């Protein structure tokens, strides 16, 4: 039987980028908006949403096509037919070996019946800060770029020796190109927000966000100063050895205790800082070359 959606029904998806404040919004803001049905990261792990993400981003074309009816079924159960539904997952714009093109095409197949009611939200950021922040956060970025250190990319930019893979990676942060691709393959209703505005004055930003989207809050939202994470020192800390560490049983045990005894607001920051202090690696970056990343995009009209 065909599902019937009311005139009030609307679907908004916030697709990234990672390191633009999206995790903060998911933990402290989206779930407190009164007149929406929020679908995304919450206090409890949601295996269904993890399965959706993994299927859309990582599955082979054959497996994705096979699983598509089931993916739609899972997602529809989370929707409210008479409401604004906001689905948030920043991993959809995580840099990958395939680029965002494959993910967006899959989202198009996945959300096809909602196209007329669909709005896409993207959070962008100054590319040099965004790419370096993603590099610091994930070894995956290092693997996609096929480099041993961030300086390798900067040196290639300086010498104008970027290879095909380097250019393919950098194009994943070309916001104008992304907008055109989203318009062609997903929806014409696209809203871009600037992370810098968010980090500079999150109270003002969030109030404008509510007003622009006609959202109302269920009580007061928690204001936490967003770390702009602008690189000022040439020694950075990276999480590139974190993956194998965080799976250790004693780390999992400590995290379970933190969940019980600490408020989400404190745990959100403390958990990461403890792990970073103990397990992070240090890497030196040629800060004098960092602006070459932004120059690369300026040449492309960004």
Coordinates of C-alpha atoms in Angstrom, one line a residue:
X1 CA 0.0 0.0 0.0
X2 CA 1.4 3.4 -1.0
X3 CA 2.4 5.7 1.9
X4 CA 0.5 9.0 1.8
X5 CA 2.3 12.1 3.0
X6 CA 0.5 15.3 4.0
X7 CA 1.0 18.8 2.7
X8 CA 3.1 19.6 5.8
X9 CA 5.5 16.8 5.0
X10 CA 9.0 17.9 4.1
X11 CA 12.4 16.1 4.1
X12 CA 15.6 18.0 4.9
X13 CA 19.0 16.2 4.7
X14 CA 22.2 17.7 6.2
X15 CA 24.9 15.8 4.3
X16 CA 28.2 17.4 5.7
X17 CA 31.0 18.3 5.4
X18 CA 32.7 16.6 8.3
X19 CA 34.5 19.1 10.6
X20 CA 32.0 21.9 10.0
X21 CA 30.2 21.7 13.3
X22 CA 27.7 19.0 12.2
X23 CA 28.4 16.7 15.2
X24 CA 27.7 19.6 17.6
X25 CA 24.4 20.3 15.8
X26 CA 23.4 16.6 15.9
X27 CA 24.2 16.2 19.7
X28 CA 22.9 19.5 21.0
X29 CA 20.7 21.3 18.5
X30 CA 18.7 19.3 16.0
X31 CA 17.1 17.0 18.5
X32 CA 15.7 20.1 20.4
X33 CA 13.9 21.6 17.5
X34 CA 10.2 21.3 18.4
X35 CA 8.5 21.3 15.0
X36 CA 10.7 18.6 13.3
X37 CA 11.2 14.9 13.4
X38 CA 15.0 14.6 13.8
X39 CA 16.6 11.5 12.3
X40 CA 20.3 11.2 13.0
X41 CA 23.0 10.8 15.7
X42 CA 21.5 10.7 19.2
X43 CA 22.7 9.6 22.6
X44 CA 22.0 5.9 21.8
X45 CA 23.7 4.2 18.9
X46 CA 21.2 3.6 16.0
X47 CA 22.1 0.4 14.1
X48 CA 19.6 1.2 11.4
X49 CA 21.1 4.6 10.6
X50 CA 24.6 3.0 10.6
X51 CA 23.4 0.4 8.2
X52 CA 21.9 3.0 5.9
X53 CA 25.2 5.0 5.9
X54 CA 27.3 1.9 5.3
X55 CA 25.1 0.7 2.4
X56 CA 24.9 4.0 0.6
X57 CA 28.6 4.9 1.0
X58 CA 30.5 1.6 1.0
X59 CA 28.4 -1.2 -0.7
X60 CA 29.2 -2.4 -4.2
X61 CA 26.7 -1.3 -6.9
X62 CA 25.3 -4.8 -7.0
X63 CA 24.8 -5.0 -3.2
X64 CA 23.3 -1.5 -3.0
X65 CA 20.8 -2.2 -5.8
X66 CA 19.9 -5.5 -4.0
X67 CA 19.4 -3.8 -0.6
X68 CA 17.7 -0.6 -1.9
X69 CA 14.1 -1.8 -1.2
X70 CA 15.0 -2.7 2.3
X71 CA 16.9 0.6 2.8
X72 CA 13.8 2.5 1.8
X73 CA 11.7 0.4 4.1
X74 CA 14.0 1.1 7.1
X75 CA 14.0 4.9 6.4
X76 CA 10.3 5.2 5.9
X77 CA 9.7 3.7 9.4
X78 CA 11.6 6.7 10.8
X79 CA 9.7 9.3 8.9
X80 CA 6.6 11.2 10.1
X81 CA 4.0 11.7 7.4
X82 CA 2.7 14.9 8.8
X83 CA 5.9 16.7 9.8
X84 CA 9.2 18.2 8.7
X85 CA 11.8 15.5 8.8
X86 CA 15.5 16.3 9.2
X87 CA 18.0 13.6 8.4
X88 CA 21.6 14.4 9.3
X89 CA 24.8 12.4 8.4
X90 CA 28.0 14.3 7.6
X91 CA 29.7 11.1 6.3
X92 CA 27.9 11.5 2.9
X93 CA 30.5 14.1 2.0
X94 CA 33.5 12.4 3.5
X95 CA 36.3 12.3 0.9
X96 CA 36.5 8.9 -0.8
X97 CA 38.1 6.9 -3.6
X98 CA 34.8 7.3 -5.5
X99 CA 34.2 11.0 -4.8
X100 CA 30.8 12.3 -3.7
X101 CA 29.3 11.6 -7.2
X102 CA 28.5 7.9 -6.5
X103 CA 27.0 8.7 -3.0
X104 CA 24.8 11.5 -4.4
X105 CA 23.5 9.3 -7.2
X106 CA 22.7 6.6 -4.6
X107 CA 20.9 9.2 -2.4
X108 CA 18.9 10.1 -5.5
X109 CA 17.7 6.5 -5.9
X110 CA 17.1 6.2 -2.2
X111 CA 15.1 9.4 -1.9
X112 CA 13.5 9.5 -5.3
X113 CA 9.9 9.6 -4.2
X114 CA 10.6 12.6 -1.9
X115 CA 12.3 14.7 -4.5
X116 CA 9.6 17.4 -4.7
X117 CA 9.7 17.7 -0.9
X118 CA 13.4 17.5 -0.5
X119 CA 15.9 20.2 0.7
X120 CA 19.6 19.6 1.1
X121 CA 21.8 21.4 3.6
X122 CA 25.5 21.6 3.3
X123 CA 28.0 23.2 5.7
X124 CA 31.2 24.5 4.1
X125 CA 34.4 25.9 5.4
X126 CA 37.6 27.6 4.2
X127 CA 39.2 24.7 2.2
X128 CA 42.6 24.9 3.8
X129 CA 41.2 24.6 7.3
X130 CA 38.6 22.0 6.3
X131 CA 41.0 19.7 4.5
X132 CA 43.7 19.8 7.2
X133 CA 41.1 19.3 9.9
X134 CA 39.8 16.2 8.1
X135 CA 43.4 15.0 7.6
X136 CA 44.0 15.4 11.3
X137 CA 40.8 13.5 12.2
X138 CA 41.1 10.5 9.9
X139 CA 43.7 8.2 8.5
X140 CA 41.2 7.6 5.7
X141 CA 41.9 11.0 4.2
X142 CA 45.6 10.1 4.2
X143 CA 44.8 6.9 2.4
X144 CA 42.6 8.6 -0.2
X145 CA 45.3 11.2 -0.9
X146 CA 48.0 8.4 -1.0
X147 CA 50.5 10.5 1.0
X148 CA 52.7 9.8 4.0
X149 CA 52.4 13.4 5.4
X150 CA 50.4 16.5 4.7
X151 CA 53.5 18.3 3.5
X152 CA 53.5 16.0 0.5
X153 CA 50.3 17.6 -0.8
X154 CA 51.5 21.2 0.0
X155 CA 54.8 20.5 -1.8
X156 CA 53.0 19.2 -4.9
X157 CA 50.8 22.4 -4.9
X158 CA 54.0 24.6 -4.7
X159 CA 55.7 22.7 -7.5
X160 CA 52.5 22.4 -9.6
X161 CA 53.0 18.6 -9.8
X162 CA 49.5 17.4 -8.7
X163 CA 48.7 14.0 -10.2
X164 CA 45.2 12.9 -11.2
X165 CA 44.4 11.4 -7.8
X166 CA 45.4 14.7 -6.0
X167 CA 43.1 16.7 -8.3
X168 CA 40.3 14.2 -7.9
X169 CA 40.6 14.5 -4.1
X170 CA 40.7 18.3 -4.1
X171 CA 37.7 18.5 -6.4
X172 CA 35.7 16.9 -3.6
X173 CA 36.0 20.2 -1.8
X174 CA 35.0 22.3 -4.8
X175 CA 31.7 23.8 -3.4
X176 CA 30.5 25.3 -6.7
X177 CA 31.0 22.0 -8.5
X178 CA 29.2 20.2 -5.6
X179 CA 26.2 22.6 -5.8
X180 CA 25.9 22.0 -9.6
X181 CA 26.0 18.3 -9.1
X182 CA 23.4 18.3 -6.3
X183 CA 21.1 20.4 -8.4
X184 CA 21.4 18.0 -11.4
X185 CA 21.2 14.8 -9.4
X186 CA 19.3 15.3 -6.2
X187 CA 17.3 18.5 -5.8
X188 CA 17.3 22.2 -6.7
X189 CA 16.6 23.2 -3.1
X190 CA 20.1 23.5 -1.7
X191 CA 21.2 25.7 1.3
X192 CA 24.9 26.3 2.0
X193 CA 25.9 27.5 5.5
X194 CA 29.4 28.8 6.4
X195 CA 31.2 27.1 9.3
X196 CA 33.1 30.3 10.0
X197 CA 29.9 32.2 10.8
X198 CA 28.8 29.3 13.0
X199 CA 32.1 29.2 15.0
X200 CA 32.4 33.0 15.3
X201 CA 29.0 33.5 17.0
X202 CA 27.0 30.3 17.3
X203 CA 24.2 32.0 19.2
X204 CA 23.5 34.4 16.4
X205 CA 24.0 31.7 13.8
X206 CA 21.6 29.3 15.4
X207 CA 18.9 31.9 15.9
X208 CA 19.2 32.8 12.2
X209 CA 19.1 29.1 11.3
X210 CA 15.8 28.7 13.2
X211 CA 14.3 31.8 11.7
X212 CA 15.2 31.0 8.1
X213 CA 13.8 27.4 8.3
X214 CA 10.8 28.4 10.5
X215 CA 11.9 26.1 13.3
X216 CA 11.0 26.5 16.9
X217 CA 13.0 25.2 19.9
X218 CA 11.7 22.9 22.6
X219 CA 13.3 24.8 25.5
X220 CA 16.8 26.4 25.3
X221 CA 19.6 25.0 23.3
X222 CA 23.0 24.5 24.8
X223 CA 25.6 27.0 23.7
X224 CA 29.1 25.6 23.5
X225 CA 31.9 27.6 22.0
X226 CA 32.9 25.9 18.8
X227 CA 36.6 25.4 18.4
X228 CA 37.6 27.0 15.1
X229 CA 40.6 24.7 15.0
X230 CA 42.6 27.2 12.8
X231 CA 46.1 26.0 12.6
X232 CA 48.6 28.4 14.2
X233 CA 51.4 26.1 15.2
X234 CA 53.4 23.9 12.7
X235 CA 53.1 20.8 14.9
X236 CA 49.7 19.2 14.6
X237 CA 48.2 16.1 16.4
X238 CA 46.7 13.5 14.2
X239 CA 44.4 10.5 15.0
X240 CA 46.0 8.2 12.5
X241 CA 46.6 5.4 15.0
X242 CA 43.3 5.8 16.8
X243 CA 41.3 3.2 14.9
X244 CA 43.0 0.2 16.4
X245 CA 43.3 1.8 19.9
X246 CA 39.6 2.7 20.4
X247 CA 38.6 -0.9 19.9
X248 CA 40.6 -2.1 23.0
X249 CA 38.3 -3.5 25.7
X250 CA 39.6 -1.2 28.5
X251 CA 38.9 1.9 26.3
X252 CA 35.4 0.7 25.7
X253 CA 34.9 0.1 29.4
X254 CA 36.0 3.6 30.3
X255 CA 33.7 5.1 27.7
X256 CA 30.8 3.2 29.2
X257 CA 31.6 4.6 32.6
X258 CA 31.8 8.2 31.1
X259 CA 28.4 7.7 29.5
X260 CA 26.9 6.9 32.9
X261 CA 28.5 9.6 35.1
X262 CA 29.1 12.5 32.7
X263 CA 26.6 14.9 31.1
X264 CA 26.6 14.7 27.3
X265 CA 27.9 18.3 27.1
X266 CA 31.1 17.4 29.0
X267 CA 31.6 13.9 27.6
X268 CA 31.4 15.2 24.0
X269 CA 34.7 17.1 24.5
X270 CA 36.4 15.2 27.3
X271 CA 36.2 11.8 25.6
X272 CA 38.1 13.0 22.5
X273 CA 40.7 15.0 24.5
X274 CA 41.6 12.1 26.7
X275 CA 42.2 9.8 23.7
X276 CA 44.1 12.5 21.8
X277 CA 46.4 13.2 24.8
X278 CA 47.3 9.5 25.2
X279 CA 47.3 8.2 21.6
X280 CA 47.8 11.0 19.1
X281 CA 50.8 11.3 16.8
X282 CA 52.6 14.5 16.0
X283 CA 53.3 15.8 12.5
X284 CA 55.0 19.0 11.3
X285 CA 53.2 21.1 8.7
X286 CA 54.7 23.8 6.4
X287 CA 52.2 26.5 7.4
X288 CA 53.7 29.0 5.0
X289 CA 52.4 26.8 2.1
X290 CA 48.9 26.2 3.5
X291 CA 47.4 29.2 1.6
X292 CA 48.3 27.3 -1.6
X293 CA 45.2 25.2 -1.0
X294 CA 42.9 28.2 -1.0
X295 CA 44.7 29.7 -4.0
X296 CA 44.0 26.4 -5.9
X297 CA 40.2 27.0 -5.4
X298 CA 40.4 30.8 -6.2
X299 CA 41.8 29.9 -9.6
X300 CA 38.7 27.9 -10.1
X301 CA 36.5 30.8 -9.2
X302 CA 35.7 29.8 -5.7

